[in-house]
Amino acid sequence: MAQNTIDQRVGIFGGTFNPLHTGHINAITTVRSRLGLDAIGVVPAAQNPRKLPVEGPTNEQRLEMLRVGLADFDFVEIDEQEIKRGGPSYSVDTVKDYAERVKPDDLYLIVGLDQFEVFDTWKDYGKILELANLVVCSRPGHQLPFSADELPEGLRKHVAAFDRSYVQLDTGRGIDFVRLQDVDVSASEVRKRLRSGRGVDRHLTIPVEEYIRTQGLYGPLKERIGDYEDFTRFCGGVLNGRKAVNVRAFDLRQADAPAEFTLIASGTSTRHAQSLAESVAREVKEEYGVLPQSVEGVGEGRWVLVDYGALIVHVFYDYVRQEYRLEDLWKAGAPVDLPAERPK
Ligand code: ATP
């Protein structure tokens, strides 16, 4: 953002934008006009280096989607600072950067209601509320707070006055609640729709959709993986070769299940479970050139879920596996024989 914005009312809108969708555009255009903002910095977060890499756009591709998708909005400035800083992105650092140029009264951090609900878990959220006002946009499936009691716990102690659309905070700043003409869209839903070849007309603008198509982003993994039964055997072989405990696989095509195949294995410690999941991701990348669609739970290693679309791999710390007994859910599936090591 340029140095001469000092007397302007400025918004900051952060996110992963993976990809930019119509919900984001609705939020910034509505907030801009309701609050009379002069400029909004759109700040894509850096990819978290502590997470396992997953299929999806590079930082440069996410930036390009913002450039093509927001080209018509001259009040928007795409701000690369979090990507340039790298590492985990914390809003407080970005807000501090803006606060060097914009007075606290004129600075607005814009978040969706889902983010607001966990705002008191954000790093140094108290500091954020000294340096900037908050603007909270409605989001389908989430309820705007009716009273101060419904605010995130950490914020309640800062409330000086509450009215349904505005909270005055004792930091001198305020929280505006903005009810949008809701667009029921999330980036994760868009990714799912694209992967399964469903339409996204309502979810993406034409330039973003075109960019995704020309770059071949969010394509179905199926084409690259081919036969999922062989793929399941491959992953099972990797796990067996890495001394996973009790590795089992099921063909769930005849069962009513979210994936066609599933694999379950245990590690003897959380560390072992984590490294098993990492081995699967690494060796699949080597052999198939494909990263998982998503990975959850890797930081803790109690239950790591590696999602390859039609195959979901569950790696447990063995002790935790007993608690969930997932195999009971898959009784309707047919067992798949697995090799003792990674197939050649
Ligand atoms: P995901 O589905 O992957 O969690 P997302 O759709 O929430 O992604 P982000 O890039 O993480 O997208 O969101 C950036 C910001 O936009 C967040 O503050 C989020 O709350 C807000 N936001 C996202 N979608 C909407 C929507 N449909 N309406 C209002 N705000 C939204």
mmCIF file of C-alpha atoms and ligand atoms in Angstrom:
data_model
loop_
_atom_site.group_PDB
_atom_site.id
_atom_site.type_symbol
_atom_site.label_atom_id
_atom_site.label_comp_id
_atom_site.label_asym_id
_atom_site.label_seq_id
_atom_site.Cartn_x
_atom_site.Cartn_y
_atom_site.Cartn_z
ATOM 1 C CA MET A 1 0.000 0.000 0.000
ATOM 2 C CA ALA A 2 1.376 3.432 -0.945
ATOM 3 C CA GLN A 3 2.728 5.834 1.700
ATOM 4 C CA ASN A 4 0.167 8.523 0.899
ATOM 5 C CA THR A 5 -2.840 6.551 2.185
ATOM 6 C CA ILE A 6 -2.544 8.097 5.626
ATOM 7 C CA ASP A 7 -5.851 9.954 5.451
ATOM 8 C CA GLN A 8 -7.765 7.126 3.834
ATOM 9 C CA ARG A 9 -10.038 4.525 5.334
ATOM 10 C CA VAL A 10 -8.354 1.235 4.562
ATOM 11 C CA GLY A 11 -9.519 -2.369 4.812
ATOM 12 C CA ILE A 12 -7.385 -5.500 5.056
ATOM 13 C CA PHE A 13 -8.832 -8.755 3.778
ATOM 14 C CA GLY A 14 -6.675 -11.832 4.321
ATOM 15 C CA GLY A 15 -7.223 -15.432 3.324
ATOM 16 C CA THR A 16 -5.844 -18.385 1.446
ATOM 17 C CA PHE A 17 -7.868 -17.621 -1.689
ATOM 18 C CA ASN A 18 -7.496 -21.171 -2.899
ATOM 19 C CA PRO A 19 -9.233 -20.123 -5.119
ATOM 20 C CA LEU A 20 -10.730 -16.607 -5.029
ATOM 21 C CA HIS A 21 -14.524 -17.090 -5.195
ATOM 22 C CA THR A 22 -17.691 -15.000 -5.424
ATOM 23 C CA GLY A 23 -18.145 -15.096 -1.618
ATOM 24 C CA HIS A 24 -14.876 -13.171 -1.238
ATOM 25 C CA ILE A 25 -15.846 -10.635 -3.894
ATOM 26 C CA ASN A 26 -19.264 -10.153 -2.334
ATOM 27 C CA ALA A 27 -17.636 -9.542 1.050
ATOM 28 C CA ILE A 28 -15.176 -6.891 -0.116
ATOM 29 C CA THR A 29 -17.552 -5.000 -2.400
ATOM 30 C CA THR A 30 -20.291 -4.879 0.243
ATOM 31 C CA VAL A 31 -17.972 -3.884 3.079
ATOM 32 C CA ARG A 32 -16.352 -1.266 0.926
ATOM 33 C CA SER A 33 -19.611 0.487 0.179
ATOM 34 C CA ARG A 34 -21.170 0.058 3.654
ATOM 35 C CA LEU A 35 -18.163 1.450 5.464
ATOM 36 C CA GLY A 36 -17.080 3.885 2.776
ATOM 37 C CA LEU A 37 -13.573 2.466 2.563
ATOM 38 C CA ASP A 38 -11.149 4.074 0.122
ATOM 39 C CA ALA A 39 -8.972 1.016 -0.398
ATOM 40 C CA ILE A 40 -8.850 -2.655 0.538
ATOM 41 C CA GLY A 41 -5.605 -4.601 0.682
ATOM 42 C CA VAL A 42 -6.234 -8.214 -0.275
ATOM 43 C CA VAL A 43 -3.533 -10.267 1.409
ATOM 44 C CA PRO A 44 -3.049 -13.913 0.451
ATOM 45 C CA ALA A 45 -1.453 -15.956 3.226
ATOM 46 C CA ALA A 46 1.761 -17.838 2.595
ATOM 47 C CA GLN A 47 1.443 -21.591 2.406
ATOM 48 C CA ASN A 48 2.180 -23.021 5.800
ATOM 49 C CA PRO A 49 5.594 -24.672 5.542
ATOM 50 C CA ARG A 50 4.851 -26.879 8.535
ATOM 51 C CA LYS A 51 2.074 -28.622 6.660
ATOM 52 C CA LEU A 52 2.657 -31.403 4.147
ATOM 53 C CA PRO A 53 2.368 -30.103 0.597
ATOM 54 C CA VAL A 54 -0.959 -30.845 -1.088
ATOM 55 C CA GLU A 55 -2.251 -30.611 -4.645
ATOM 56 C CA GLY A 56 -3.154 -27.108 -5.618
ATOM 57 C CA PRO A 57 -1.897 -23.815 -6.939
ATOM 58 C CA THR A 58 1.497 -22.333 -6.178
ATOM 59 C CA ASN A 59 1.720 -18.986 -4.418
ATOM 60 C CA GLU A 60 2.229 -17.350 -7.814
ATOM 61 C CA GLN A 61 -0.902 -19.030 -9.199
ATOM 62 C CA ARG A 62 -2.986 -17.930 -6.212
ATOM 63 C CA LEU A 63 -1.722 -14.397 -6.766
ATOM 64 C CA GLU A 64 -2.563 -14.549 -10.437
ATOM 65 C CA MET A 65 -6.113 -15.686 -9.648
ATOM 66 C CA LEU A 66 -6.449 -12.595 -7.448
ATOM 67 C CA ARG A 67 -5.040 -10.381 -10.188
ATOM 68 C CA VAL A 68 -7.413 -11.631 -12.882
ATOM 69 C CA GLY A 69 -10.386 -11.937 -10.536
ATOM 70 C CA LEU A 70 -10.095 -8.490 -8.962
ATOM 71 C CA ALA A 71 -8.866 -6.493 -11.980
ATOM 72 C CA ASP A 72 -12.169 -4.598 -12.222
ATOM 73 C CA PHE A 73 -12.023 -3.241 -8.680
ATOM 74 C CA ASP A 74 -9.759 -0.225 -8.584
ATOM 75 C CA PHE A 75 -10.064 0.093 -4.802
ATOM 76 C CA VAL A 76 -8.344 -3.289 -4.381
ATOM 77 C CA GLU A 77 -4.621 -3.609 -3.914
ATOM 78 C CA ILE A 78 -3.203 -7.092 -3.952
ATOM 79 C CA ASP A 79 -0.628 -7.204 -1.227
ATOM 80 C CA GLU A 80 2.091 -9.852 -1.387
ATOM 81 C CA GLN A 81 3.641 -9.165 1.997
ATOM 82 C CA GLU A 82 2.647 -12.442 3.686
ATOM 83 C CA ILE A 83 3.859 -14.502 0.739
ATOM 84 C CA LYS A 84 7.125 -12.551 0.703
ATOM 85 C CA ARG A 85 7.611 -13.033 4.448
ATOM 86 C CA GLY A 86 7.001 -16.763 4.032
ATOM 87 C CA GLY A 87 6.544 -19.023 7.043
ATOM 88 C CA PRO A 88 3.256 -19.147 8.916
ATOM 89 C CA SER A 89 1.235 -15.979 8.241
ATOM 90 C CA TYR A 90 -0.069 -14.081 11.240
ATOM 91 C CA SER A 91 -2.571 -11.270 10.725
ATOM 92 C CA VAL A 92 -1.038 -9.303 13.578
ATOM 93 C CA ASP A 93 2.154 -8.812 11.543
ATOM 94 C CA THR A 94 0.192 -7.587 8.553
ATOM 95 C CA VAL A 95 -1.964 -5.277 10.664
ATOM 96 C CA LYS A 96 1.192 -3.828 12.277
ATOM 97 C CA ASP A 97 2.579 -3.138 8.824
ATOM 98 C CA TYR A 98 -0.564 -1.231 7.762
ATOM 99 C CA ALA A 99 -0.693 0.555 11.102
ATOM 100 C CA GLU A 100 2.599 2.247 10.253
ATOM 101 C CA ARG A 101 0.736 4.148 7.552
ATOM 102 C CA VAL A 102 -2.907 4.183 8.550
ATOM 103 C CA LYS A 103 -4.387 5.602 11.752
ATOM 104 C CA PRO A 104 -6.098 2.953 13.937
ATOM 105 C CA ASP A 105 -9.485 4.659 13.568
ATOM 106 C CA ASP A 106 -9.245 4.340 9.797
ATOM 107 C CA LEU A 107 -7.962 0.778 9.614
ATOM 108 C CA TYR A 108 -10.400 -2.131 9.274
ATOM 109 C CA LEU A 109 -9.574 -5.824 9.359
ATOM 110 C CA ILE A 110 -12.299 -7.684 7.445
ATOM 111 C CA VAL A 111 -13.123 -11.273 8.392
ATOM 112 C CA GLY A 112 -15.945 -13.722 7.760
ATOM 113 C CA LEU A 113 -18.046 -14.915 10.671
ATOM 114 C CA ASP A 114 -16.354 -18.331 10.686
ATOM 115 C CA GLN A 115 -13.025 -16.627 11.353
ATOM 116 C CA PHE A 116 -14.508 -14.228 13.880
ATOM 117 C CA GLU A 117 -15.827 -17.140 15.947
ATOM 118 C CA VAL A 118 -12.239 -18.257 16.606
ATOM 119 C CA PHE A 119 -10.720 -14.787 16.614
ATOM 120 C CA ASP A 120 -9.652 -15.071 20.255
ATOM 121 C CA THR A 121 -7.328 -17.929 19.258
ATOM 122 C CA TRP A 122 -5.432 -15.719 16.798
ATOM 123 C CA LYS A 123 -1.920 -14.697 17.723
ATOM 124 C CA ASP A 124 -1.922 -11.355 19.624
ATOM 125 C CA TYR A 125 -5.558 -10.663 18.865
ATOM 126 C CA GLY A 126 -5.564 -8.022 21.619
ATOM 127 C CA LYS A 127 -2.874 -6.131 19.739
ATOM 128 C CA ILE A 128 -4.875 -6.364 16.521
ATOM 129 C CA LEU A 129 -7.815 -4.772 18.326
ATOM 130 C CA GLU A 130 -5.650 -1.856 19.395
ATOM 131 C CA LEU A 131 -4.366 -1.183 15.905
ATOM 132 C CA ALA A 132 -7.471 -1.792 13.794
ATOM 133 C CA ASN A 133 -11.238 -2.049 13.867
ATOM 134 C CA LEU A 134 -12.812 -5.320 12.950
ATOM 135 C CA VAL A 135 -15.457 -5.836 10.282
ATOM 136 C CA VAL A 136 -17.303 -9.139 10.482
ATOM 137 C CA CYS A 137 -19.277 -10.379 7.462
ATOM 138 C CA SER A 138 -22.148 -12.808 7.771
ATOM 139 C CA ARG A 139 -21.615 -16.272 6.338
ATOM 140 C CA PRO A 140 -24.208 -18.958 5.715
ATOM 141 C CA GLY A 141 -24.272 -21.531 8.484
ATOM 142 C CA HIS A 142 -22.999 -19.043 11.088
ATOM 143 C CA GLN A 143 -25.105 -16.844 13.353
ATOM 144 C CA LEU A 144 -24.277 -13.205 14.014
ATOM 145 C CA PRO A 145 -24.071 -12.639 17.793
ATOM 146 C CA PHE A 146 -27.275 -11.372 19.462
ATOM 147 C CA SER A 147 -25.632 -10.263 22.666
ATOM 148 C CA ALA A 148 -22.191 -9.684 24.173
ATOM 149 C CA ASP A 149 -22.414 -13.200 25.691
ATOM 150 C CA GLU A 150 -22.283 -14.680 22.213
ATOM 151 C CA LEU A 151 -18.995 -13.032 21.321
ATOM 152 C CA PRO A 152 -15.829 -15.137 21.404
ATOM 153 C CA GLU A 153 -14.866 -15.424 25.067
ATOM 154 C CA GLY A 154 -11.605 -13.501 24.799
ATOM 155 C CA LEU A 155 -13.416 -10.479 23.355
ATOM 156 C CA ARG A 156 -16.111 -10.195 26.006
ATOM 157 C CA LYS A 157 -13.852 -8.479 28.515
ATOM 158 C CA HIS A 158 -13.124 -5.722 25.969
ATOM 159 C CA VAL A 159 -16.761 -4.819 25.285
ATOM 160 C CA ALA A 160 -17.633 -1.250 26.260
ATOM 161 C CA ALA A 161 -21.042 -1.187 24.497
ATOM 162 C CA PHE A 162 -22.951 -3.719 22.413
ATOM 163 C CA ASP A 163 -25.563 -3.119 19.790
ATOM 164 C CA ARG A 164 -26.556 -5.707 17.228
ATOM 165 C CA SER A 165 -24.551 -4.231 14.400
ATOM 166 C CA TYR A 166 -21.723 -2.576 16.321
ATOM 167 C CA VAL A 167 -19.571 -3.302 19.345
ATOM 168 C CA GLN A 168 -17.550 -0.569 20.984
ATOM 169 C CA LEU A 169 -14.364 -1.983 22.495
ATOM 170 C CA ASP A 170 -12.391 -0.638 25.434
ATOM 171 C CA THR A 171 -9.329 -0.498 23.173
ATOM 172 C CA GLY A 172 -10.934 2.476 21.429
ATOM 173 C CA ARG A 173 -11.690 0.419 18.331
ATOM 174 C CA GLY A 174 -14.965 -1.156 17.257
ATOM 175 C CA ILE A 175 -16.466 -4.191 15.555
ATOM 176 C CA ASP A 176 -18.912 -3.660 12.696
ATOM 177 C CA PHE A 177 -21.178 -6.547 11.758
ATOM 178 C CA VAL A 178 -22.131 -6.486 8.099
ATOM 179 C CA ARG A 179 -24.993 -8.629 6.917
ATOM 180 C CA LEU A 180 -24.254 -9.675 3.337
ATOM 181 C CA GLN A 181 -26.650 -10.830 0.672
ATOM 182 C CA ASP A 182 -25.221 -14.209 1.474
ATOM 183 C CA VAL A 183 -23.367 -16.185 -1.163
ATOM 184 C CA ASP A 184 -23.158 -19.751 0.075
ATOM 185 C CA VAL A 185 -19.713 -20.601 -1.258
ATOM 186 C CA SER A 186 -16.482 -21.818 0.276
ATOM 187 C CA ALA A 187 -13.133 -22.478 -1.338
ATOM 188 C CA SER A 188 -13.147 -26.094 -0.173
ATOM 189 C CA GLU A 189 -16.509 -26.653 -1.833
ATOM 190 C CA VAL A 190 -15.235 -25.043 -5.054
ATOM 191 C CA ARG A 191 -12.203 -27.353 -5.049
ATOM 192 C CA LYS A 192 -14.428 -30.381 -4.561
ATOM 193 C CA ARG A 193 -16.758 -29.325 -7.354
ATOM 194 C CA LEU A 194 -13.879 -28.754 -9.765
ATOM 195 C CA ARG A 195 -12.296 -32.106 -8.902
ATOM 196 C CA SER A 196 -15.517 -33.941 -9.570
ATOM 197 C CA GLY A 197 -16.258 -31.987 -12.750
ATOM 198 C CA ARG A 198 -19.356 -30.205 -11.391
ATOM 199 C CA GLY A 199 -20.280 -26.670 -12.465
ATOM 200 C CA VAL A 200 -18.893 -23.629 -10.687
ATOM 201 C CA ASP A 201 -20.734 -20.813 -12.516
ATOM 202 C CA ARG A 202 -22.212 -19.506 -9.288
ATOM 203 C CA HIS A 203 -18.960 -19.866 -7.390
ATOM 204 C CA LEU A 204 -16.288 -18.339 -9.619
ATOM 205 C CA THR A 205 -16.049 -15.357 -11.936
ATOM 206 C CA ILE A 206 -15.301 -16.082 -15.565
ATOM 207 C CA PRO A 207 -11.658 -14.846 -15.559
ATOM 208 C CA VAL A 208 -10.818 -17.006 -12.529
ATOM 209 C CA GLU A 209 -12.548 -20.032 -13.998
ATOM 210 C CA GLU A 210 -10.674 -19.527 -17.262
ATOM 211 C CA TYR A 211 -7.355 -19.180 -15.494
ATOM 212 C CA ILE A 212 -8.003 -22.396 -13.562
ATOM 213 C CA ARG A 213 -8.827 -24.182 -16.791
ATOM 214 C CA THR A 214 -5.801 -22.974 -18.746
ATOM 215 C CA GLN A 215 -3.455 -23.808 -15.866
ATOM 216 C CA GLY A 216 -5.087 -27.204 -15.295
ATOM 217 C CA LEU A 217 -5.626 -26.461 -11.599
ATOM 218 C CA TYR A 218 -7.823 -28.548 -9.293
ATOM 219 C CA GLY A 219 -8.128 -31.289 -11.911
ATOM 220 C CA PRO A 220 -9.446 -34.678 -10.903
ATOM 221 C CA LEU A 221 -6.655 -36.880 -9.573
ATOM 222 C CA LYS A 222 -8.302 -39.876 -11.174
ATOM 223 C CA GLU A 223 -6.747 -39.231 -14.563
ATOM 224 C CA ARG A 224 -3.264 -39.188 -13.107
ATOM 225 C CA ILE A 225 -3.728 -42.051 -10.678
ATOM 226 C CA GLY A 226 -5.526 -44.410 -13.042
ATOM 227 C CA ASP A 227 -6.659 -47.648 -11.413
ATOM 228 C CA TYR A 228 -7.438 -46.870 -7.768
ATOM 229 C CA GLU A 229 -7.275 -50.515 -6.729
ATOM 230 C CA ASP A 230 -3.638 -50.676 -7.881
ATOM 231 C CA PHE A 231 -3.040 -47.351 -6.248
ATOM 232 C CA THR A 232 -4.452 -48.665 -2.962
ATOM 233 C CA ARG A 233 -2.069 -51.634 -3.187
ATOM 234 C CA PHE A 234 0.809 -49.298 -3.866
ATOM 235 C CA CYS A 235 0.069 -47.185 -0.782
ATOM 236 C CA GLY A 236 -0.498 -50.308 1.330
ATOM 237 C CA GLY A 237 2.874 -51.664 0.145
ATOM 238 C CA VAL A 238 4.581 -48.415 1.148
ATOM 239 C CA LEU A 239 3.042 -48.652 4.615
ATOM 240 C CA ASN A 240 3.957 -52.303 5.055
ATOM 241 C CA GLY A 241 7.497 -51.614 3.846
ATOM 242 C CA ARG A 242 7.788 -48.903 6.505
ATOM 243 C CA LYS A 243 6.785 -51.244 9.325
ATOM 244 C CA ALA A 244 3.252 -49.929 9.791
ATOM 245 C CA VAL A 245 1.123 -52.111 12.075
ATOM 246 C CA ASN A 246 -1.991 -53.958 10.928
ATOM 247 C CA VAL A 247 -2.360 -52.369 7.487
ATOM 248 C CA ARG A 248 -5.766 -53.087 5.991
ATOM 249 C CA ALA A 249 -7.559 -51.896 2.869
ATOM 250 C CA PHE A 250 -11.179 -52.033 1.739
ATOM 251 C CA ASP A 251 -12.891 -51.660 -1.580
ATOM 252 C CA LEU A 252 -15.982 -49.622 -0.711
ATOM 253 C CA ARG A 253 -17.417 -49.223 -4.202
ATOM 254 C CA GLN A 254 -20.471 -51.279 -3.285
ATOM 255 C CA ALA A 255 -20.849 -49.584 0.085
ATOM 256 C CA ASP A 256 -22.282 -46.185 0.853
ATOM 257 C CA ALA A 257 -19.006 -44.434 1.695
ATOM 258 C CA PRO A 258 -17.372 -41.088 0.925
ATOM 259 C CA ALA A 259 -14.457 -42.737 -0.930
ATOM 260 C CA GLU A 260 -14.172 -45.783 -3.190
ATOM 261 C CA PHE A 261 -11.194 -47.209 -1.326
ATOM 262 C CA THR A 262 -9.854 -46.816 2.149
ATOM 263 C CA LEU A 263 -6.640 -47.829 3.840
ATOM 264 C CA ILE A 264 -5.993 -47.971 7.548
ATOM 265 C CA ALA A 265 -2.693 -48.467 9.315
ATOM 266 C CA SER A 266 -1.066 -47.696 12.635
ATOM 267 C CA GLY A 267 2.243 -46.414 13.862
ATOM 268 C CA THR A 268 3.696 -47.413 17.190
ATOM 269 C CA SER A 269 3.984 -43.760 18.239
ATOM 270 C CA THR A 270 2.607 -40.440 17.040
ATOM 271 C CA ARG A 271 6.007 -39.778 15.474
ATOM 272 C CA HIS A 272 5.855 -43.089 13.608
ATOM 273 C CA ALA A 273 2.298 -42.386 12.407
ATOM 274 C CA GLN A 274 3.381 -38.993 11.152
ATOM 275 C CA SER A 275 6.373 -40.372 9.307
ATOM 276 C CA LEU A 276 4.246 -43.137 7.748
ATOM 277 C CA ALA A 277 1.873 -40.517 6.326
ATOM 278 C CA GLU A 278 4.850 -38.522 5.064
ATOM 279 C CA SER A 279 6.285 -41.646 3.393
ATOM 280 C CA VAL A 280 3.021 -42.320 1.576
ATOM 281 C CA ALA A 281 2.855 -38.712 0.354
ATOM 282 C CA ARG A 282 6.511 -38.723 -0.738
ATOM 283 C CA GLU A 283 6.489 -42.104 -2.497
ATOM 284 C CA VAL A 284 3.183 -41.440 -4.251
ATOM 285 C CA LYS A 285 4.633 -38.171 -5.504
ATOM 286 C CA GLU A 286 7.694 -40.045 -6.833
ATOM 287 C CA GLU A 287 5.677 -42.754 -8.530
ATOM 288 C CA TYR A 288 2.526 -40.935 -9.668
ATOM 289 C CA GLY A 289 3.596 -37.276 -9.587
ATOM 290 C CA VAL A 290 0.557 -36.496 -7.444
ATOM 291 C CA LEU A 291 0.260 -34.815 -4.048
ATOM 292 C CA PRO A 292 -2.684 -35.453 -1.712
ATOM 293 C CA GLN A 293 -5.785 -33.280 -2.058
ATOM 294 C CA SER A 294 -5.581 -32.610 1.646
ATOM 295 C CA VAL A 295 -3.791 -33.862 4.733
ATOM 296 C CA GLU A 296 -5.171 -33.478 8.209
ATOM 297 C CA GLY A 297 -3.763 -34.194 11.634
ATOM 298 C CA VAL A 298 -0.118 -34.339 10.689
ATOM 299 C CA GLY A 299 0.982 -31.984 13.462
ATOM 300 C CA GLU A 300 -0.308 -34.306 16.165
ATOM 301 C CA GLY A 301 0.146 -37.709 14.585
ATOM 302 C CA ARG A 302 -2.751 -39.283 16.494
ATOM 303 C CA TRP A 303 -4.906 -39.712 13.396
ATOM 304 C CA VAL A 304 -3.482 -38.528 10.095
ATOM 305 C CA LEU A 305 -5.810 -38.489 7.140
ATOM 306 C CA VAL A 306 -4.297 -38.370 3.656
ATOM 307 C CA ASP A 307 -6.943 -37.731 1.031
ATOM 308 C CA TYR A 308 -6.400 -38.830 -2.567
ATOM 309 C CA GLY A 309 -10.023 -38.406 -3.630
ATOM 310 C CA ALA A 310 -11.222 -41.942 -4.329
ATOM 311 C CA LEU A 311 -8.704 -43.302 -1.784
ATOM 312 C CA ILE A 312 -8.485 -42.060 1.778
ATOM 313 C CA VAL A 313 -5.555 -43.237 3.879
ATOM 314 C CA HIS A 314 -5.959 -43.202 7.666
ATOM 315 C CA VAL A 315 -2.786 -43.537 9.712
ATOM 316 C CA PHE A 316 -3.315 -43.800 13.447
ATOM 317 C CA TYR A 317 -1.198 -43.918 16.503
ATOM 318 C CA ASP A 318 -2.224 -47.483 17.310
ATOM 319 C CA TYR A 319 -3.567 -46.652 20.754
ATOM 320 C CA VAL A 320 -5.972 -44.076 19.248
ATOM 321 C CA ARG A 321 -7.080 -46.481 16.514
ATOM 322 C CA GLN A 322 -8.679 -48.728 19.132
ATOM 323 C CA GLU A 323 -10.905 -45.827 20.230
ATOM 324 C CA TYR A 324 -12.421 -45.207 16.823
ATOM 325 C CA ARG A 325 -12.719 -48.727 15.411
ATOM 326 C CA LEU A 326 -13.175 -47.426 11.878
ATOM 327 C CA GLU A 327 -12.986 -50.920 10.422
ATOM 328 C CA ASP A 328 -16.433 -51.566 11.924
ATOM 329 C CA LEU A 329 -17.790 -48.889 9.572
ATOM 330 C CA TRP A 330 -16.319 -50.613 6.549
ATOM 331 C CA LYS A 331 -17.676 -54.105 7.149
ATOM 332 C CA ALA A 332 -19.719 -53.783 3.957
ATOM 333 C CA GLY A 333 -16.542 -53.304 1.914
ATOM 334 C CA ALA A 334 -14.411 -56.024 0.339
ATOM 335 C CA PRO A 335 -10.884 -56.448 1.762
ATOM 336 C CA VAL A 336 -8.053 -55.683 -0.679
ATOM 337 C CA ASP A 337 -4.886 -57.821 -0.504
ATOM 338 C CA LEU A 338 -1.799 -55.759 0.077
ATOM 339 C CA PRO A 339 1.842 -56.443 -0.788
ATOM 340 C CA ALA A 340 4.490 -56.664 1.936
ATOM 341 C CA GLU A 341 6.382 -53.787 0.416
ATOM 342 C CA ARG A 342 6.136 -51.049 -2.189
ATOM 343 C CA PRO A 343 5.503 -52.702 -5.551
ATOM 344 C CA LYS A 344 8.221 -52.229 -8.150
HETATM 345 P P1 ATP B 1 -11.953 -22.806 2.878
HETATM 346 O O1 ATP B 1 -13.261 -23.346 2.403
HETATM 347 O O2 ATP B 1 -10.763 -23.460 2.214
HETATM 348 O O3 ATP B 1 -11.842 -22.758 4.382
HETATM 349 P P2 ATP B 1 -12.762 -20.013 2.488
HETATM 350 O O4 ATP B 1 -13.832 -20.103 1.470
HETATM 351 O O5 ATP B 1 -13.160 -19.760 3.914
HETATM 352 O O6 ATP B 1 -11.812 -21.276 2.381
HETATM 353 P P3 ATP B 1 -10.532 -18.161 2.710
HETATM 354 O O7 ATP B 1 -9.613 -17.718 1.646
HETATM 355 O O8 ATP B 1 -9.961 -18.940 3.814
HETATM 356 O O9 ATP B 1 -11.759 -18.900 1.972
HETATM 357 O O10 ATP B 1 -11.328 -16.903 3.290
HETATM 358 C C1 ATP B 1 -10.839 -15.590 3.359
HETATM 359 C C2 ATP B 1 -11.825 -14.741 4.137
HETATM 360 O O11 ATP B 1 -13.056 -14.683 3.420
HETATM 361 C C3 ATP B 1 -12.173 -15.276 5.521
HETATM 362 O O12 ATP B 1 -12.270 -14.190 6.426
HETATM 363 C C4 ATP B 1 -13.528 -15.928 5.315
HETATM 364 O O13 ATP B 1 -14.281 -15.950 6.485
HETATM 365 C C5 ATP B 1 -14.136 -15.022 4.259
HETATM 366 N N1 ATP B 1 -15.124 -15.707 3.441
HETATM 367 C C6 ATP B 1 -14.923 -16.786 2.669
HETATM 368 N N2 ATP B 1 -16.053 -17.156 2.029
HETATM 369 C C7 ATP B 1 -17.011 -16.291 2.403
HETATM 370 C C8 ATP B 1 -18.414 -16.166 2.094
HETATM 371 N N3 ATP B 1 -19.029 -17.021 1.289
HETATM 372 N N4 ATP B 1 -19.082 -15.137 2.669
HETATM 373 C C9 ATP B 1 -18.446 -14.283 3.522
HETATM 374 N N5 ATP B 1 -17.135 -14.359 3.844
HETATM 375 C C10 ATP B 1 -16.422 -15.342 3.307
#
